Short mmCIF file of C-alpha atoms in Angstrom, two decimals:
data_model
loop_
_atom_site.label_atom_id
_atom_site.label_comp_id
_atom_site.label_asym_id
_atom_site.label_seq_id
_atom_site.Cartn_x
_atom_site.Cartn_y
_atom_site.Cartn_z
CA UNK A 1 124.57 49.18 163.53
CA UNK A 2 126.09 52.45 164.78
CA UNK A 3 129.57 50.97 164.49
CA UNK A 4 128.80 49.97 160.92
CA UNK A 5 127.61 53.52 160.15
CA UNK A 6 130.68 55.01 161.75
CA UNK A 7 132.94 52.70 159.76
CA UNK A 8 131.17 53.65 156.55
CA UNK A 9 131.42 57.35 157.39
CA UNK A 10 135.11 56.96 158.12
CA UNK A 11 135.54 55.23 154.77
CA UNK A 12 134.14 58.25 152.95
CA UNK A 13 135.68 60.80 155.25
CA UNK A 14 138.49 62.84 153.73
CA UNK A 15 140.84 64.99 155.73
CA UNK A 16 140.96 68.67 154.95
CA UNK A 17 144.22 68.21 153.06
CA UNK A 18 142.67 65.46 150.95
CA UNK A 19 139.61 67.58 150.23
CA UNK A 20 141.85 70.49 149.27
CA UNK A 21 143.83 68.25 146.93
CA UNK A 22 140.62 66.85 145.42
CA UNK A 23 139.22 70.34 144.86
CA UNK A 24 142.44 71.58 143.27
CA UNK A 25 142.65 68.56 140.94
CA UNK A 26 139.01 69.06 139.89
CA UNK A 27 139.67 72.77 139.42
CA UNK A 28 142.65 72.02 137.18
CA UNK A 29 140.76 69.44 135.09
CA UNK A 30 137.73 71.73 134.65
CA UNK A 31 139.96 74.69 133.80
CA UNK A 32 141.60 72.65 131.03
CA UNK A 33 138.11 71.68 129.85
CA UNK A 34 137.02 75.33 129.68
CA UNK A 35 140.27 76.22 127.90
CA UNK A 36 139.50 73.49 125.37
CA UNK A 37 135.90 74.65 124.91
CA UNK A 38 137.17 78.12 124.05
CA UNK A 39 139.58 76.73 121.46
CA UNK A 40 142.74 76.54 123.61
CA UNK A 41 143.66 80.26 123.35
CA UNK A 42 147.29 81.27 123.90
CA UNK A 43 149.15 84.59 123.78
CA UNK A 44 149.81 85.79 120.24
CA UNK A 45 153.35 84.56 119.77
CA UNK A 46 152.74 81.18 121.43
CA UNK A 47 149.56 80.76 119.38
CA UNK A 48 151.46 81.54 116.21
CA UNK A 49 154.10 78.97 117.14
CA UNK A 50 151.34 76.46 117.69
CA UNK A 51 149.91 77.27 114.27
CA UNK A 52 153.33 76.62 112.74
CA UNK A 53 153.45 73.22 114.40
CA UNK A 54 149.90 72.47 113.29
CA UNK A 55 151.04 73.13 109.74
CA UNK A 56 153.90 70.63 110.24
CA UNK A 57 156.58 73.33 110.31
CA UNK A 58 159.63 73.77 112.49
CA UNK A 59 159.75 77.16 114.19
CA UNK A 60 160.83 79.91 111.84
CA UNK A 61 162.25 83.31 112.63
CA UNK A 62 159.47 85.75 113.45
CA UNK A 63 159.91 88.81 111.26
CA UNK A 64 156.63 90.56 111.95
CA UNK A 65 154.33 90.66 114.96
CA UNK A 66 151.69 93.36 115.06
CA UNK A 67 149.39 93.20 118.03
CA UNK A 68 147.50 95.66 120.21
CA UNK A 69 149.22 96.66 123.42
CA UNK A 70 147.58 95.51 126.63
CA UNK A 71 144.44 97.48 127.29
CA UNK A 72 144.21 98.76 123.73
CA UNK A 73 141.82 97.56 121.11
CA UNK A 74 143.90 98.39 118.06
CA UNK A 75 147.46 97.66 117.02
CA UNK A 76 149.12 100.70 115.53
CA UNK A 77 152.19 100.90 113.37
CA UNK A 78 153.86 103.93 111.91
CA UNK A 79 155.19 103.87 108.36
CA UNK A 80 156.81 107.06 107.10
CA UNK A 81 154.99 109.12 109.69
CA UNK A 82 151.58 107.72 108.81
CA UNK A 83 149.83 105.79 111.57
CA UNK A 84 148.06 102.62 110.51
CA UNK A 85 145.69 100.78 112.74
CA UNK A 86 144.44 97.20 112.79
CA UNK A 87 142.05 95.50 115.16
CA UNK A 88 143.82 92.17 115.23
CA UNK A 89 147.16 90.46 115.15
CA UNK A 90 149.44 89.82 112.18
CA UNK A 91 152.40 87.54 112.50
CA UNK A 92 154.92 86.15 110.01
CA UNK A 93 157.89 83.83 110.26
CA UNK A 94 160.48 82.73 107.74
CA UNK A 95 162.82 79.81 107.24
CA UNK A 96 165.22 79.10 104.37
CA UNK A 97 162.40 77.19 102.60
CA UNK A 98 159.20 78.96 103.41
CA UNK A 99 157.38 82.05 104.64
CA UNK A 100 154.41 81.55 106.91
CA UNK A 101 152.03 84.36 107.80
CA UNK A 102 148.78 84.55 109.65
CA UNK A 103 146.32 87.03 111.02
CA UNK A 104 143.89 86.65 113.88
CA UNK A 105 140.98 88.66 115.11
CA UNK A 106 142.00 88.58 118.73
CA UNK A 107 145.17 88.89 120.77
CA UNK A 108 145.06 85.22 121.68
CA UNK A 109 144.79 84.12 118.04
CA UNK A 110 141.97 81.74 118.91
CA UNK A 111 140.13 82.91 115.83
CA UNK A 112 142.51 82.69 112.94
CA UNK A 113 141.24 84.13 109.74
CA UNK A 114 143.87 83.02 107.33
CA UNK A 115 147.24 81.37 106.93
CA UNK A 116 149.54 82.14 104.02
CA UNK A 117 152.22 79.77 102.96
CA UNK A 118 154.81 80.77 100.38
CA UNK A 119 158.07 79.23 99.31
CA UNK A 120 161.21 81.36 99.55
CA UNK A 121 162.48 82.57 96.22
CA UNK A 122 165.68 84.20 95.05
CA UNK A 123 165.76 87.95 95.52
CA UNK A 124 163.06 90.09 97.06
CA UNK A 125 159.93 88.36 98.39
CA UNK A 126 156.72 90.40 98.35
CA UNK A 127 153.96 88.76 100.36
CA UNK A 128 150.51 90.33 100.27
CA UNK A 129 148.48 89.83 103.44
CA UNK A 130 145.50 90.55 101.29
CA UNK A 131 142.83 89.12 103.54
CA UNK A 132 143.82 91.52 106.22
CA UNK A 133 142.66 95.09 106.26
CA UNK A 134 144.07 98.05 108.12
CA UNK A 135 142.89 101.62 108.27
CA UNK A 136 144.93 104.78 108.60
CA UNK A 137 144.71 107.33 111.37
CA UNK A 138 145.04 110.87 110.18
CA UNK A 139 146.05 112.93 113.21
CA UNK A 140 146.23 116.17 111.24
CA UNK A 141 142.47 116.35 111.01
CA UNK A 142 141.84 114.45 114.21
CA UNK A 143 139.73 111.96 112.28
CA UNK A 144 140.27 108.39 111.25
CA UNK A 145 140.94 108.07 107.57
CA UNK A 146 138.61 105.30 106.43
CA UNK A 147 140.71 104.27 103.47
CA UNK A 148 141.59 100.63 103.81
CA UNK A 149 145.04 99.30 103.09
CA UNK A 150 146.58 95.94 102.39
CA UNK A 151 149.73 95.16 104.37
CA UNK A 152 152.65 93.72 102.39
CA UNK A 153 155.58 91.98 103.95
CA UNK A 154 158.76 92.40 101.93
CA UNK A 155 161.81 90.28 102.66
CA UNK A 156 165.43 90.46 101.54
CA UNK A 157 165.08 94.04 100.37
CA UNK A 158 168.41 95.90 100.50
CA UNK A 159 168.34 99.59 99.75
CA UNK A 160 171.25 102.09 99.58
CA UNK A 161 172.28 103.60 102.90
CA UNK A 162 171.25 107.13 101.88
CA UNK A 163 167.62 106.06 101.24
CA UNK A 164 165.06 108.11 103.12
CA UNK A 165 161.88 106.87 101.47
CA UNK A 166 160.84 103.59 99.84
CA UNK A 167 157.68 103.20 97.79
CA UNK A 168 156.05 100.27 96.11
CA UNK A 169 153.66 100.22 93.16
CA UNK A 170 151.49 97.23 92.40
CA UNK A 171 149.03 96.42 89.71
CA UNK A 172 145.92 94.92 91.24
CA UNK A 173 143.48 92.71 89.47
CA UNK A 174 140.03 93.99 90.20
CA UNK A 175 136.68 92.26 89.77
CA UNK A 176 134.12 94.44 88.06
CA UNK A 177 130.62 93.68 86.88
CA UNK A 178 131.60 92.71 83.37
CA UNK A 179 134.86 90.97 84.21
CA UNK A 180 138.18 92.21 85.45
CA UNK A 181 140.28 95.31 85.20
CA UNK A 182 143.72 96.25 86.48
CA UNK A 183 144.27 99.09 88.91
CA UNK A 184 147.57 100.64 89.96
CA UNK A 185 148.07 101.22 93.64
CA UNK A 186 151.03 102.42 95.64
CA UNK A 187 152.25 103.04 99.15
CA UNK A 188 155.27 103.65 101.33
CA UNK A 189 157.15 101.15 103.41
CA UNK A 190 159.39 101.09 106.44
CA UNK A 191 162.00 98.67 107.69
CA UNK A 192 161.02 96.80 110.84
CA UNK A 193 163.38 95.86 113.66
CA UNK A 194 163.58 92.31 112.29
CA UNK A 195 164.93 93.58 108.97
CA UNK A 196 161.71 92.82 107.10
CA UNK A 197 159.91 95.67 105.38
CA UNK A 198 156.27 96.52 105.86
CA UNK A 199 154.31 98.35 103.18
CA UNK A 200 150.72 99.53 103.20
CA UNK A 201 149.10 99.92 99.81
CA UNK A 202 145.65 101.32 99.07
CA UNK A 203 143.07 98.64 98.59
CA UNK A 204 140.81 99.65 95.71
CA UNK A 205 137.17 98.78 96.28
CA UNK A 206 136.28 95.49 94.64
CA UNK A 207 139.83 94.29 94.27
CA UNK A 208 140.22 90.54 94.22
CA UNK A 209 141.33 88.93 97.44
CA UNK A 210 144.45 86.92 98.02
CA UNK A 211 144.93 84.75 94.96
CA UNK A 212 143.98 87.65 92.72
CA UNK A 213 147.39 89.06 93.45
CA UNK A 214 149.44 86.06 92.37
CA UNK A 215 151.54 87.21 89.45
CA UNK A 216 150.77 90.89 90.08
CA UNK A 217 153.74 93.01 88.95
CA UNK A 218 155.37 95.26 91.57
CA UNK A 219 157.99 97.98 91.48
CA UNK A 220 159.93 99.12 94.53
CA UNK A 221 161.72 102.49 94.36
CA UNK A 222 164.16 103.91 96.89
CA UNK A 223 164.54 107.71 97.04
CA UNK A 224 167.21 109.97 98.54
CA UNK A 225 166.51 113.06 100.66
CA UNK A 226 166.57 115.33 97.58
CA UNK A 227 163.93 113.14 95.88
CA UNK A 228 166.29 111.53 93.42
CA UNK A 229 165.75 107.86 92.58
CA UNK A 230 168.47 105.65 94.08
CA UNK A 231 167.23 102.19 93.20
CA UNK A 232 164.41 100.53 91.31
CA UNK A 233 163.50 96.86 91.60
CA UNK A 234 160.81 94.98 89.73
CA UNK A 235 159.19 91.60 90.15
CA UNK A 236 155.91 89.77 90.46
CA UNK A 237 154.07 88.34 93.42
CA UNK A 238 154.99 84.69 93.58
CA UNK A 239 152.49 81.91 93.97
CA UNK A 240 151.39 81.25 97.49
CA UNK A 241 148.89 79.02 99.25
CA UNK A 242 146.09 80.25 101.43
CA UNK A 243 144.52 78.00 104.01
CA UNK B 1 125.09 71.81 180.50
CA UNK B 2 125.88 75.42 179.78
CA UNK B 3 129.28 76.72 180.87
CA UNK B 4 129.31 79.78 183.03
CA UNK B 5 131.95 82.32 184.21
CA UNK B 6 135.39 80.75 184.76
CA UNK B 7 135.19 77.88 182.27
CA UNK B 8 133.86 80.17 179.54
CA UNK B 9 136.68 82.68 180.10
CA UNK B 10 139.27 79.88 180.11
CA UNK B 11 137.82 78.47 176.91
CA UNK B 12 137.95 81.88 175.21
CA UNK B 13 141.59 82.51 176.18
CA UNK B 14 142.71 79.05 175.17
CA UNK B 15 141.24 79.24 171.66
CA UNK B 16 141.17 82.91 170.66
CA UNK B 17 144.63 82.72 169.04
CA UNK B 18 143.56 80.18 166.39
CA UNK B 19 143.19 82.31 163.26
CA UNK B 20 141.16 80.05 161.02
CA UNK B 21 137.58 80.39 162.25
CA UNK B 22 136.43 76.89 161.40
CA UNK B 23 139.38 75.37 163.26
CA UNK B 24 138.75 77.70 166.17
CA UNK B 25 135.09 76.67 166.39
CA UNK B 26 135.94 72.97 166.15
CA UNK B 27 138.62 73.14 168.85
CA UNK B 28 136.38 75.26 171.07
CA UNK B 29 133.55 72.75 170.69
CA UNK B 30 135.83 69.84 171.54
CA UNK B 31 137.24 71.58 174.62
CA UNK B 32 133.76 72.65 175.68
CA UNK B 33 132.55 69.03 175.60
CA UNK B 34 135.62 67.97 177.56
CA UNK B 35 135.07 70.68 180.17
CA UNK B 36 131.41 69.78 180.49
CA UNK B 37 132.26 66.13 181.07
CA UNK B 38 134.88 67.03 183.66
CA UNK B 39 132.53 69.42 185.49
CA UNK B 40 129.80 66.79 185.56
CA UNK B 41 132.26 64.25 186.95
CA UNK B 42 133.46 66.64 189.68
CA UNK B 43 129.90 67.49 190.61
CA UNK B 44 129.03 63.83 190.84
CA UNK B 45 132.06 63.06 192.98
CA UNK B 46 131.84 66.02 195.36
CA UNK B 47 128.28 67.32 195.11
CA UNK B 48 129.62 70.86 194.49
CA UNK B 49 127.69 73.54 192.65
CA UNK B 50 128.49 74.11 188.97
CA UNK B 51 130.46 77.32 189.72
CA UNK B 52 132.67 75.53 192.25
CA UNK B 53 133.13 72.51 189.99
CA UNK B 54 134.12 74.85 187.09
CA UNK B 55 136.80 76.44 189.29
CA UNK B 56 138.30 73.04 190.10
CA UNK B 57 138.23 71.86 186.46
CA UNK B 58 139.78 75.12 185.18
CA UNK B 59 142.60 74.79 187.72
CA UNK B 60 143.19 71.22 186.57
CA UNK B 61 143.27 72.26 182.91
CA UNK B 62 146.24 74.61 183.48
CA UNK B 63 147.18 78.02 182.13
CA UNK B 64 144.83 79.02 179.28
CA UNK B 65 147.43 81.21 177.51
CA UNK B 66 150.04 78.47 177.50
CA UNK B 67 147.59 75.94 176.08
CA UNK B 68 146.42 78.57 173.61
CA UNK B 69 149.98 79.04 172.30
CA UNK B 70 150.33 75.31 171.75
CA UNK B 71 147.02 75.16 169.93
CA UNK B 72 148.04 78.06 167.67
CA UNK B 73 151.27 76.27 166.79
CA UNK B 74 149.34 73.14 165.79
CA UNK B 75 146.54 74.88 163.87
CA UNK B 76 148.33 76.98 161.25
CA UNK B 77 145.79 78.92 159.20
CA UNK B 78 147.20 78.54 155.68
CA UNK B 79 145.87 75.02 155.16
CA UNK B 80 142.41 76.21 156.14
CA UNK B 81 142.59 79.22 153.86
CA UNK B 82 143.87 77.01 151.01
CA UNK B 83 140.95 74.67 151.52
CA UNK B 84 138.53 77.58 151.47
CA UNK B 85 140.21 78.99 148.35
CA UNK B 86 139.99 75.59 146.64
CA UNK B 87 136.25 75.53 147.30
CA UNK B 88 135.80 79.01 145.85
CA UNK B 89 137.90 78.18 142.77
CA UNK B 90 136.02 74.94 142.20
CA UNK B 91 132.67 76.72 142.47
CA UNK B 92 133.80 79.41 140.03
CA UNK B 93 135.13 76.97 137.47
CA UNK B 94 131.93 74.88 137.72
CA UNK B 95 129.90 77.99 136.91
CA UNK B 96 132.29 78.74 134.04
CA UNK B 97 131.94 75.20 132.67
CA UNK B 98 128.14 75.44 132.71
CA UNK B 99 128.25 78.88 131.08
CA UNK B 100 130.75 77.73 128.44
CA UNK B 101 128.82 74.58 127.58
CA UNK B 102 125.58 76.56 127.19
CA UNK B 103 127.38 79.19 125.12
CA UNK B 104 129.07 76.66 122.87
CA UNK B 105 126.04 74.36 122.67
CA UNK B 106 124.92 75.85 119.40
CA UNK B 107 128.35 75.49 117.82
CA UNK B 108 128.74 72.17 116.09
CA UNK B 109 132.39 71.78 117.01
CA UNK B 110 131.67 68.27 118.19
CA UNK B 111 130.03 67.34 114.90
CA UNK B 112 132.87 65.23 113.61
CA UNK B 113 134.74 64.64 116.84
CA UNK B 114 136.13 61.12 117.22
CA UNK B 115 138.06 60.41 120.40
CA UNK B 116 140.36 57.65 119.22
CA UNK B 117 138.64 56.39 116.10
CA UNK B 118 140.65 55.47 113.05
CA UNK B 119 137.58 55.64 110.84
CA UNK B 120 137.32 59.43 110.85
CA UNK B 121 137.66 59.44 107.11
CA UNK B 122 133.96 58.61 106.91
CA UNK B 123 133.41 62.18 108.12
CA UNK B 124 134.53 63.47 104.73
CA UNK B 125 131.14 64.02 103.15
CA UNK B 126 131.90 66.06 100.12
CA UNK B 127 133.74 63.86 97.64
CA UNK B 128 132.55 64.32 94.10
CA UNK B 129 133.20 61.75 91.40
CA UNK B 130 131.82 62.93 88.10
CA UNK B 131 128.09 62.15 88.38
CA UNK B 132 128.25 60.84 91.93
CA UNK B 133 128.27 63.60 94.50
CA UNK B 134 128.38 63.89 98.27
CA UNK B 135 130.24 60.63 98.79
CA UNK B 136 131.95 60.07 102.11
CA UNK B 137 135.59 59.18 102.38
CA UNK B 138 134.62 55.72 103.61
CA UNK B 139 132.57 55.12 100.44
CA UNK B 140 135.74 55.40 98.40
CA UNK B 141 137.62 52.81 100.42
CA UNK B 142 134.73 50.40 100.99
CA UNK B 143 133.27 50.34 97.53
CA UNK B 144 133.51 46.59 97.10
CA UNK B 145 135.29 46.79 93.76
CA UNK B 146 133.11 49.32 92.06
CA UNK B 147 133.52 49.34 88.29
CA UNK B 148 135.05 52.81 88.48
CA UNK B 149 137.53 51.94 91.21
CA UNK B 150 140.80 51.05 89.54
CA UNK B 151 143.02 50.29 92.52
CA UNK B 152 143.12 50.23 96.26
CA UNK B 153 146.13 49.44 98.38
CA UNK B 154 147.59 50.11 101.78
CA UNK B 155 150.59 52.37 102.19
CA UNK B 156 150.81 52.43 105.98
CA UNK B 157 153.87 54.68 106.15
CA UNK B 158 154.64 56.90 109.15
CA UNK B 159 156.80 60.01 108.96
CA UNK B 160 157.69 62.81 111.34
CA UNK B 161 157.00 66.35 110.19
CA UNK B 162 157.70 68.97 112.83
CA UNK B 163 156.01 67.73 115.99
CA UNK B 164 153.34 65.81 114.09
CA UNK B 165 153.36 62.19 113.05
CA UNK B 166 152.06 61.86 109.51
CA UNK B 167 150.64 58.49 108.59
CA UNK B 168 149.72 57.83 104.98
CA UNK B 169 147.28 54.98 105.44
CA UNK B 170 145.51 53.95 102.25
CA UNK B 171 145.37 54.85 98.63
CA UNK B 172 142.71 54.33 96.01
CA UNK B 173 142.36 55.32 92.36
CA UNK B 174 138.99 56.09 90.80
CA UNK B 175 137.80 56.87 87.32
CA UNK B 176 135.98 60.16 87.80
CA UNK B 177 135.05 60.98 84.23
CA UNK B 178 135.94 59.87 80.73
CA UNK B 179 139.74 60.03 80.48
CA UNK B 180 140.05 61.31 84.03
CA UNK B 181 141.29 59.38 87.01
CA UNK B 182 141.87 60.72 90.51
CA UNK B 183 144.03 59.37 93.26
CA UNK B 184 142.80 59.49 96.86
CA UNK B 185 145.05 59.32 99.90
CA UNK B 186 143.89 58.74 103.46
CA UNK B 187 146.27 60.65 105.74
CA UNK B 188 146.24 60.82 109.51
CA UNK B 189 148.10 63.41 111.61
CA UNK B 190 148.85 62.65 115.24
CA UNK B 191 150.25 64.70 118.08
CA UNK B 192 150.14 63.91 121.78
CA UNK B 193 149.29 67.57 122.42
CA UNK B 194 145.52 67.62 122.06
CA UNK B 195 145.53 71.39 121.71
CA UNK B 196 147.49 71.19 118.47
CA UNK B 197 145.46 69.92 115.57
CA UNK B 198 147.48 69.03 112.50
CA UNK B 199 146.37 70.77 109.30
CA UNK B 200 147.07 70.05 105.66
CA UNK B 201 146.63 72.38 102.69
CA UNK B 202 145.83 70.85 99.32
CA UNK B 203 147.88 73.45 97.43
CA UNK B 204 151.05 72.29 99.17
CA UNK B 205 150.83 68.74 97.82
CA UNK B 206 152.72 67.72 94.72
CA UNK B 207 151.73 64.26 93.60
CA UNK B 208 153.71 62.79 90.77
CA UNK B 209 153.35 59.56 88.81
CA UNK B 210 156.16 57.34 87.51
CA UNK B 211 156.30 59.28 84.22
CA UNK B 212 157.09 62.46 86.15
CA UNK B 213 153.70 64.04 85.51
CA UNK B 214 152.24 66.11 88.32
CA UNK B 215 148.57 65.90 89.22
CA UNK B 216 146.78 68.98 87.96
CA UNK B 217 145.46 69.89 91.40
CA UNK B 218 145.25 68.51 94.93
CA UNK B 219 142.34 69.05 97.25
CA UNK B 220 142.56 68.46 101.01
CA UNK B 221 139.22 67.32 102.44
CA UNK B 222 139.07 67.49 106.21
CA UNK B 223 137.87 64.34 107.93
CA UNK B 224 137.15 63.72 111.58
CA UNK B 225 139.37 64.79 114.42
CA UNK B 226 139.92 63.82 118.00
CA UNK B 227 142.04 64.68 121.00
CA UNK B 228 145.20 63.41 119.41
CA UNK B 229 144.58 63.18 115.70
CA UNK B 230 143.05 64.71 112.61
CA UNK B 231 142.40 62.97 109.34
CA UNK B 232 142.41 64.13 105.76
CA UNK B 233 141.40 62.75 102.42
CA UNK B 234 143.63 64.10 99.67
CA UNK B 235 142.14 64.08 96.20
CA UNK B 236 144.80 64.37 93.47
CA UNK B 237 143.21 65.17 90.13
CA UNK B 238 144.34 63.48 86.93
CA UNK B 239 146.66 60.75 88.15
CA UNK B 240 147.87 58.17 85.65
CA UNK B 241 146.40 54.81 86.80
CA UNK B 242 149.10 52.84 84.96
CA UNK B 243 151.84 54.46 87.02
CA UNK B 244 154.25 52.16 88.87
CA UNK B 245 154.51 54.39 91.89
CA UNK B 246 153.15 57.54 93.44
CA UNK B 247 155.51 60.25 94.69
CA UNK B 248 153.92 62.33 97.43
CA UNK B 249 155.62 65.63 98.33
CA UNK B 250 154.30 68.20 100.76
CA UNK B 251 155.54 71.75 101.17
CA UNK B 252 157.76 73.85 98.91
CA UNK B 253 160.00 71.39 97.02
CA UNK B 254 158.78 68.61 99.32
CA UNK B 255 160.52 70.33 102.23
CA UNK B 256 157.96 69.23 104.82
CA UNK B 257 157.68 65.56 103.91
CA UNK B 258 158.09 63.36 100.92
CA UNK B 259 157.60 59.67 100.22
CA UNK B 260 157.28 57.28 97.33
CA UNK B 261 154.89 54.35 97.37
CA UNK B 262 155.06 51.56 94.83
CA UNK B 263 151.71 50.69 93.32
CA UNK B 264 151.42 46.89 93.49
CA UNK B 265 151.05 45.01 90.24
CA UNK B 266 147.91 43.43 91.53
CA UNK B 267 146.33 46.70 92.56
CA UNK B 268 144.37 45.46 95.50
CA UNK B 269 147.32 44.68 97.72
CA UNK B 270 149.73 46.36 100.04
CA UNK B 271 152.16 48.71 98.34
CA UNK B 272 155.85 48.93 99.21
CA UNK B 273 157.33 52.13 100.47
CA UNK B 274 160.39 54.18 99.52
CA UNK B 275 160.47 57.20 101.80
#
């Protein structure tokens, strides 16, 4: 009887190495499970790449990645000396055929809010990230300016070398109680390291989101140091898909 | 038997170098039992007192420091510490799993989760055909020749788009209102990476009939999903039911994928494919 018990015990007995291996395998499997429960979060750029693949795209060239630095809650970007702040991540990539943009509410992009998909056109591409809102920080008064802005990504914009300031005007379609009305808004832009331009335009209260801007006319003006106009370009916001 | 003076000191010196406490205790216990047996044997043989027997046994055992060095060489601590670490990690992740499951319990993420099913299309619950509303995707494909169903055929074409495999499975055409007919496509996306769930956007579809007319609008209705797949029902509004083929393009200028499926003459058969 005792022999039988001993044999049975030996059968179940694992060496310390085997127990360690078993624990580590279980740890790995459960960690993957937890990762899955939380929506498989990844760092911003990797998560954006994953989103591209989920939308059946090959990897494009990333032209914009705004994300908070480690330990900070807000991503900040400076355009013409004005600091703009956002509490999430914005990322955009381009290929010869398409432009893909997205914004997430956290660094790991596990909570995507929106994905924009536009085809590349000839000339300047103006892509409104209209679902995404940023605020401006006004350091002169030490207070946060609560005006909200819409970020615009502008591609293939070439301005003369002597340009010191670039501005964009856009005519928004705005929902009002009795219908719609158009509102002019404007803002300055700055070239990013990738070569893409980033503009922040005032968002009028009640302005239509995303698709309200399809077909909206825009004008981009480049100015020299003495304030003289160097270049003026006009166009309309091309059709894009929002998912 | 309880060890006294000499044997206890020998035991301490022989085992004190083993760094991992559990190993040290186990080795000490084993040596203690061995010493006790030896002392008992000596006492039985010679009739000596325990102290005298301990002296003899300790002399027989040899130099404690030398034995201790050998024991230290055999019992390296890292395996013990790794084992202990694995226990801590496992306990922590178990707590995390319980916490996560409780936290996510209220979310209905598992609502339309299908592990390997190919019938996830039944999870589409929002199809509207004129007066009939809230139909599931399966209702459209299992209608049993409803008077309003004009055609149903299998396409069964697989394509690669990025890392995803796109499979256009079935097609059906329904009369949705007077002078309106819609085309429905059952599409499945597969990827071996379970953390990447294929997504389709209705706006990116361009569905064209044999006369070159585009459908007025395409709607992507999300079906079920699983570890390795997601399924969609694509509703293309205003498709000509007399068309000879359907041209399906996805992405700007069909840049992501494109295929043409012949609509069989007898419209309840398998169509032929021209990718």
